[in-house]
Coordinates of C-alpha atoms in Angstrom, one line a residue:
L928 CA 114.2 -176.8 16.8
I929 CA 114.9 -177.0 20.5
V930 CA 112.2 -178.6 22.4
L931 CA 110.6 -175.9 24.9
M932 CA 110.8 -178.4 27.9
R933 CA 114.6 -178.2 27.7
F934 CA 114.3 -174.6 29.0
I935 CA 112.5 -175.4 32.4
P936 CA 115.8 -176.2 34.3
Y937 CA 117.2 -173.0 33.2
L938 CA 114.1 -171.0 34.2
I939 CA 114.4 -172.5 37.7
L940 CA 118.0 -171.4 37.8
L941 CA 117.0 -167.9 36.8
C942 CA 114.5 -167.7 39.6
F943 CA 117.2 -168.8 42.1
G944 CA 119.9 -166.6 40.8
V945 CA 118.1 -163.2 40.9
K946 CA 117.4 -163.4 44.5
L947 CA 120.6 -161.5 45.0
A948 CA 118.6 -158.3 44.3
A949 CA 116.8 -158.6 47.6
Q950 CA 120.0 -159.3 49.4
N951 CA 121.1 -155.8 48.2
G952 CA 118.0 -154.2 49.6
D953 CA 116.5 -153.3 46.3
V954 CA 113.0 -154.5 47.1
A955 CA 111.3 -152.8 44.2
L956 CA 113.6 -154.3 41.7
Q957 CA 113.4 -157.7 43.2
S958 CA 109.5 -157.4 43.0
K959 CA 109.8 -156.7 39.2
I960 CA 112.0 -159.6 38.8
D961 CA 109.7 -161.9 40.8
I962 CA 106.8 -160.8 38.6
L963 CA 108.7 -161.6 35.3
N964 CA 109.8 -165.0 36.6
S965 CA 106.2 -165.8 37.5
R966 CA 105.1 -164.9 34.1
I967 CA 107.9 -166.8 32.4
E968 CA 106.9 -170.0 34.2
Q969 CA 103.2 -169.5 33.3
T970 CA 103.7 -168.8 29.6
E971 CA 105.3 -170.5 26.6
K972 CA 106.5 -169.8 23.1
G973 CA 106.4 -166.3 21.9
E974 CA 104.8 -164.8 25.1
R975 CA 107.4 -166.5 27.2
L976 CA 110.1 -165.0 25.1
V977 CA 108.6 -161.4 25.7
W978 CA 109.1 -162.0 29.4
L979 CA 112.5 -163.4 29.1
D980 CA 113.6 -160.5 26.9
S981 CA 112.2 -158.1 29.5
L982 CA 114.1 -159.9 32.3
T983 CA 117.4 -159.5 30.4
Y984 CA 117.0 -155.8 30.1
L985 CA 115.9 -155.4 33.7
T986 CA 119.2 -157.1 34.7
Y987 CA 121.1 -155.6 31.8
H988 CA 124.9 -155.8 32.2
N989 CA 124.6 -156.3 35.9
P990 CA 126.8 -159.2 37.1
E991 CA 125.1 -159.3 40.6
L992 CA 121.8 -160.0 38.9
K993 CA 123.2 -162.9 36.9
Y994 CA 122.7 -161.0 33.6
D995 CA 125.2 -163.4 31.9
S996 CA 123.1 -166.5 32.7
I997 CA 119.8 -165.0 32.0
V998 CA 120.7 -163.5 28.6
R999 CA 122.2 -166.9 27.6
Q1000 CA 118.9 -168.7 28.4
T1001 CA 117.0 -166.0 26.4
I1002 CA 119.3 -166.5 23.5
K1003 CA 118.7 -170.3 23.6
F1004 CA 114.9 -169.9 24.0
A1005 CA 114.8 -167.4 21.0
I1006 CA 116.7 -169.7 18.8
G1007 CA 114.4 -172.6 19.8
I1008 CA 111.3 -170.8 18.6
D1009 CA 113.1 -169.2 15.4
S1010 CA 113.2 -165.6 16.7
L1011 CA 116.7 -165.3 15.3
D1012 CA 116.9 -161.4 15.1
L1013 CA 116.0 -161.1 18.8
A1014 CA 118.5 -163.8 19.5
A1015 CA 121.3 -162.0 17.6
N1016 CA 120.6 -158.7 19.3
Q1017 CA 120.9 -160.4 22.6
V1018 CA 124.2 -162.0 21.5
V1019 CA 125.4 -158.5 20.6
D1020 CA 124.5 -157.2 24.0
L1021 CA 126.3 -160.1 25.7
M1022 CA 129.4 -159.7 23.5
G1023 CA 129.5 -156.0 24.6
F1024 CA 129.2 -157.1 28.2
H1025 CA 132.2 -159.3 27.9
N1026 CA 134.1 -156.8 25.8
N1027 CA 133.5 -153.6 27.6
V1028 CA 132.3 -154.6 31.2
L1029 CA 134.2 -157.7 32.1
G1030 CA 137.2 -157.0 29.9
K1031 CA 137.1 -160.5 28.4
P1032 CA 137.2 -160.1 24.5
K1033 CA 138.1 -163.6 23.9
E1034 CA 134.7 -164.7 25.4
G1035 CA 133.2 -162.0 23.1
L1036 CA 134.8 -163.8 20.1
L1037 CA 133.7 -167.2 21.3
L1038 CA 130.1 -165.9 21.3
F1039 CA 130.4 -164.5 17.8
N1040 CA 132.0 -167.7 16.4
T1041 CA 129.3 -169.8 18.3
Y1042 CA 126.3 -168.0 17.0
F1043 CA 127.0 -165.9 13.9
E1044 CA 126.4 -168.4 11.1
K1045 CA 123.3 -169.8 13.0
L1046 CA 121.8 -166.4 13.3
K1047 CA 122.9 -164.5 10.2
A1048 CA 120.2 -165.8 7.8
G1049 CA 117.4 -164.6 10.1
S1050 CA 118.8 -161.3 11.1
S1051 CA 118.3 -157.9 9.7
F1052 CA 121.2 -155.9 8.1
K1053 CA 121.2 -153.6 11.2
T1054 CA 121.8 -156.6 13.5
I1055 CA 124.4 -158.1 11.3
A1056 CA 126.2 -154.8 11.4
R1057 CA 126.0 -154.8 15.2
L1058 CA 127.3 -158.3 15.3
Y1059 CA 130.3 -157.4 13.1
L1060 CA 130.9 -154.3 15.0
N1061 CA 131.2 -156.1 18.4
A1062 CA 133.4 -158.8 16.9
A1063 CA 135.7 -156.1 15.4
D1064 CA 135.9 -154.7 19.0
S1065 CA 136.8 -158.2 20.4
Y1066 CA 139.6 -158.5 17.8
Y1067 CA 140.8 -155.1 18.6
Y1068 CA 141.0 -155.7 22.4
T1069 CA 142.8 -159.0 21.8
G1070 CA 145.4 -157.2 19.6
D1071 CA 144.4 -158.5 16.3
I1072 CA 144.3 -155.2 14.6
D1073 CA 144.3 -156.5 11.0
T1074 CA 141.3 -158.7 11.5
S1075 CA 139.5 -156.0 13.5
Y1076 CA 140.0 -153.6 10.6
E1077 CA 138.4 -156.2 8.2
Y1078 CA 135.4 -156.6 10.5
Y1079 CA 134.9 -152.8 10.8
A1080 CA 134.7 -152.7 7.0
L1081 CA 132.1 -155.4 7.0
T1082 CA 130.2 -153.4 9.7
K1083 CA 130.2 -150.4 7.4
D1084 CA 129.0 -152.5 4.5
Y1085 CA 126.0 -153.8 6.3
A1086 CA 125.3 -150.3 8.1
Q1087 CA 125.0 -148.9 4.6
K1088 CA 122.6 -151.7 3.6
A1089 CA 120.6 -150.9 6.8
K1090 CA 120.9 -147.1 6.1
D1091 CA 122.0 -146.7 9.7
Q1092 CA 124.4 -143.7 9.8
Q1093 CA 125.0 -144.2 13.6
L1094 CA 126.5 -147.7 13.0
F1095 CA 128.5 -146.5 10.1
G1096 CA 129.9 -143.6 12.1
L1097 CA 130.9 -145.9 14.9
A1098 CA 132.7 -148.3 12.6
T1099 CA 134.5 -145.3 11.0
L1100 CA 135.5 -143.9 14.2
Y1101 CA 136.9 -147.3 15.4
T1102 CA 138.7 -147.8 12.1
G1103 CA 140.5 -144.6 12.9
Y1104 CA 141.7 -146.1 16.1
N1105 CA 143.0 -149.2 14.2
Q1106 CA 144.8 -147.0 11.6
S1107 CA 146.5 -145.1 14.4
E1108 CA 147.5 -148.2 16.2
A1109 CA 149.0 -149.5 12.9
G1110 CA 151.0 -146.2 12.5
D1111 CA 148.9 -145.1 9.5
F1112 CA 148.6 -141.6 10.9
A1113 CA 147.7 -139.8 7.8
E1114 CA 144.7 -142.1 7.1
A1115 CA 143.7 -142.1 10.7
S1116 CA 143.5 -138.3 10.7
M1117 CA 141.2 -138.4 7.6
T1118 CA 139.1 -141.2 9.2
F1119 CA 138.6 -139.3 12.4
K1120 CA 137.6 -136.2 10.5
E1121 CA 135.1 -138.2 8.6
A1122 CA 133.7 -139.7 11.7
S1123 CA 133.5 -136.1 13.3
Q1124 CA 131.5 -134.9 10.4
L1125 CA 129.1 -137.8 10.4
F1126 CA 128.4 -137.4 14.0
T1127 CA 128.0 -133.7 13.7
T1128 CA 125.4 -134.3 11.1
L1129 CA 123.7 -136.7 13.5
K1130 CA 124.1 -134.2 16.3
D1131 CA 125.7 -137.1 18.4
T1132 CA 127.8 -134.9 20.9
T1133 CA 129.3 -137.8 22.7
N1134 CA 131.0 -139.3 19.6
I1135 CA 131.9 -135.9 18.1
L1136 CA 133.9 -135.5 21.3
A1137 CA 135.4 -138.9 20.9
A1138 CA 136.5 -138.1 17.5
K1139 CA 137.9 -134.8 18.4
N1140 CA 139.8 -136.3 21.3
A1141 CA 141.2 -139.0 19.1
L1142 CA 142.3 -136.4 16.6
G1143 CA 144.0 -134.4 19.4
V1144 CA 145.8 -137.5 20.8
L1145 CA 146.8 -138.4 17.1
Y1146 CA 148.2 -134.9 16.6
S1147 CA 150.1 -134.9 19.9
R1148 CA 151.7 -138.3 19.1
N1149 CA 153.1 -136.7 16.1
A1150 CA 154.2 -133.5 17.7
F1151 CA 151.5 -131.4 15.9
Y1152 CA 150.7 -129.5 19.2
E1153 CA 149.0 -126.5 17.8
E1154 CA 146.5 -128.8 15.8
A1155 CA 145.9 -131.0 18.9
E1156 CA 145.1 -127.8 21.0
K1157 CA 142.6 -126.6 18.3
E1158 CA 140.8 -130.0 18.4
R1159 CA 140.7 -130.1 22.3
N1160 CA 139.6 -126.4 22.4
E1161 CA 136.7 -127.1 20.0
A1162 CA 135.7 -130.1 22.1
I1163 CA 135.8 -128.1 25.3
L1164 CA 133.7 -125.4 23.7
L1165 CA 131.1 -128.0 22.5
I1166 CA 130.8 -129.4 26.0
G1167 CA 130.0 -126.0 27.3
K1168 CA 128.1 -126.1 30.6
T1169 CA 127.0 -129.7 30.2
K1170 CA 128.2 -132.2 32.8
R1171 CA 130.4 -134.2 30.5
Y1172 CA 133.0 -134.3 33.2
R1173 CA 134.9 -137.5 32.1
A1174 CA 135.4 -136.1 28.6
L1175 CA 136.9 -132.9 30.2
I1176 CA 139.2 -135.0 32.3
N1177 CA 140.8 -136.5 29.3
L1178 CA 140.8 -133.3 27.3
Y1179 CA 142.5 -131.2 30.1
Y1180 CA 144.9 -134.0 31.1
N1181 CA 146.0 -134.6 27.5
A1182 CA 146.5 -130.7 27.1
A1183 CA 148.7 -130.7 30.3
E1184 CA 150.8 -133.6 28.7
D1185 CA 151.4 -131.5 25.6
N1186 CA 152.2 -128.4 27.6
S1187 CA 154.8 -130.5 29.5
R1188 CA 156.4 -131.6 26.2
T1189 CA 156.5 -127.9 24.9
G1190 CA 157.8 -126.5 28.1
D1191 CA 154.7 -124.3 28.7
I1192 CA 154.7 -124.9 32.6
A1193 CA 152.2 -122.3 33.3
K1194 CA 149.6 -124.0 31.0
Q1195 CA 150.6 -127.5 32.2
L1196 CA 149.5 -126.4 35.8
M1197 CA 146.5 -124.7 34.7
N1198 CA 145.2 -127.6 32.6
T1199 CA 146.2 -130.2 35.3
K1200 CA 144.2 -128.2 37.8
A1201 CA 141.3 -128.2 35.4
A1202 CA 141.4 -131.9 34.9
A1203 CA 141.7 -132.4 38.7
L1204 CA 138.6 -130.2 39.1
A1205 CA 136.6 -132.2 36.5
N1206 CA 137.6 -135.5 38.2
S1207 CA 136.4 -134.1 41.6
K1208 CA 132.9 -133.9 40.0
V1209 CA 132.8 -137.7 39.1
K1210 CA 135.5 -138.9 41.4
T1211 CA 137.0 -141.3 38.9
T1212 CA 139.7 -143.3 40.8
L1213 CA 141.3 -144.9 37.7
I1214 CA 143.0 -141.7 36.4
Y1215 CA 143.3 -139.8 39.7
P1216 CA 146.8 -141.0 40.5
K1217 CA 147.9 -139.9 37.0
I1218 CA 146.5 -136.5 37.7
L1219 CA 148.3 -136.3 40.9
V1220 CA 151.6 -137.2 39.2
Q1221 CA 151.0 -134.4 36.8
L1222 CA 150.1 -131.9 39.5
I1223 CA 153.3 -132.8 41.4
D1224 CA 155.4 -132.3 38.4
A1225 CA 153.6 -129.1 37.3
Y1226 CA 153.9 -127.6 40.9
C1227 CA 157.6 -128.4 41.0
K1228 CA 158.2 -126.8 37.8
N1229 CA 156.4 -123.7 38.9
D1230 CA 158.5 -123.4 42.2
S1231 CA 155.6 -124.5 44.4
V1232 CA 157.3 -127.3 46.2
G1233 CA 155.0 -127.1 49.2
Q1234 CA 151.9 -127.8 47.1
A1235 CA 153.8 -130.5 45.3
Q1236 CA 154.6 -132.1 48.6
K1237 CA 150.9 -132.1 49.5
Y1238 CA 149.9 -133.9 46.5
F1239 CA 152.8 -136.3 46.8
E1240 CA 151.3 -137.3 50.2
D1241 CA 147.9 -137.8 48.7
L1242 CA 149.5 -140.1 46.0
N1243 CA 151.5 -142.0 48.7
A1244 CA 148.3 -142.6 50.7
I1245 CA 146.7 -144.2 47.6
Y1246 CA 149.9 -146.3 47.1
L1247 CA 149.9 -147.5 50.7
K1248 CA 146.1 -148.3 50.5
D1249 CA 146.1 -150.2 47.2
N1250 CA 149.8 -151.4 47.1
T1251 CA 150.0 -150.9 43.3

């Protein structure tokens, strides 16, 4: 076991690092962080771990609050007092941070390879499933589709042992992406349908939408445009009056892409305008230039060159600002 005294320098670093919160003007948050740091310094063993764990969640996935550094110290401390399941769950969260927030899946893999064997014996089936799921994501993002596929299968095995349908559904959904990437379109279609049914049973609207959108994209890639439209329409109906604008952006934009391929220029314009409207609700900058390009194309095809010119000027302004 790691001696507790070895964590004192790290605790001092934690106290120093999180001062950034006050610089950002979030006095209330900084006050909570100061209280937790005080309790961390004044306690030991299990009680100290409780406060360290609380600090990691208070700074969760926030680079400005030194989340990465804090969670690593929490993991080390948890291992030091044999709290392996808690350490493993923190590793899962840190892998997700590197995979999905920082876009560094190789670091996610390094974390998995560093800790998995050490933590597996003391972790629950659910935690092991979460570790495999994030490792599979890391392999997927690094382009190793075959290994990713194997790790999603392991995730499903442990999710079944844990009787966790949510984790099983996620691994199923992501397996569908793998199959699609590998060109196994028939298998991917069946897998996405299975995931959709699982999430329907769980009443998990977010992932039902993800499965239906994936099916729509899969059908479009293979020129099954009517089937793609059916899945998208069902997803849009499911969204209803909820504020799932990001999902609507994808659904309407992909619909417009299909309309462009089939030559339905009226629907192309209608769906692109719908995507633009949804985007205006959340002001997502990443896809907005693509929406502008689609608008320019659709307005030109519909003999509205003046409108196309307006959106071209908007697009050009983004180019001049970002130089990309």
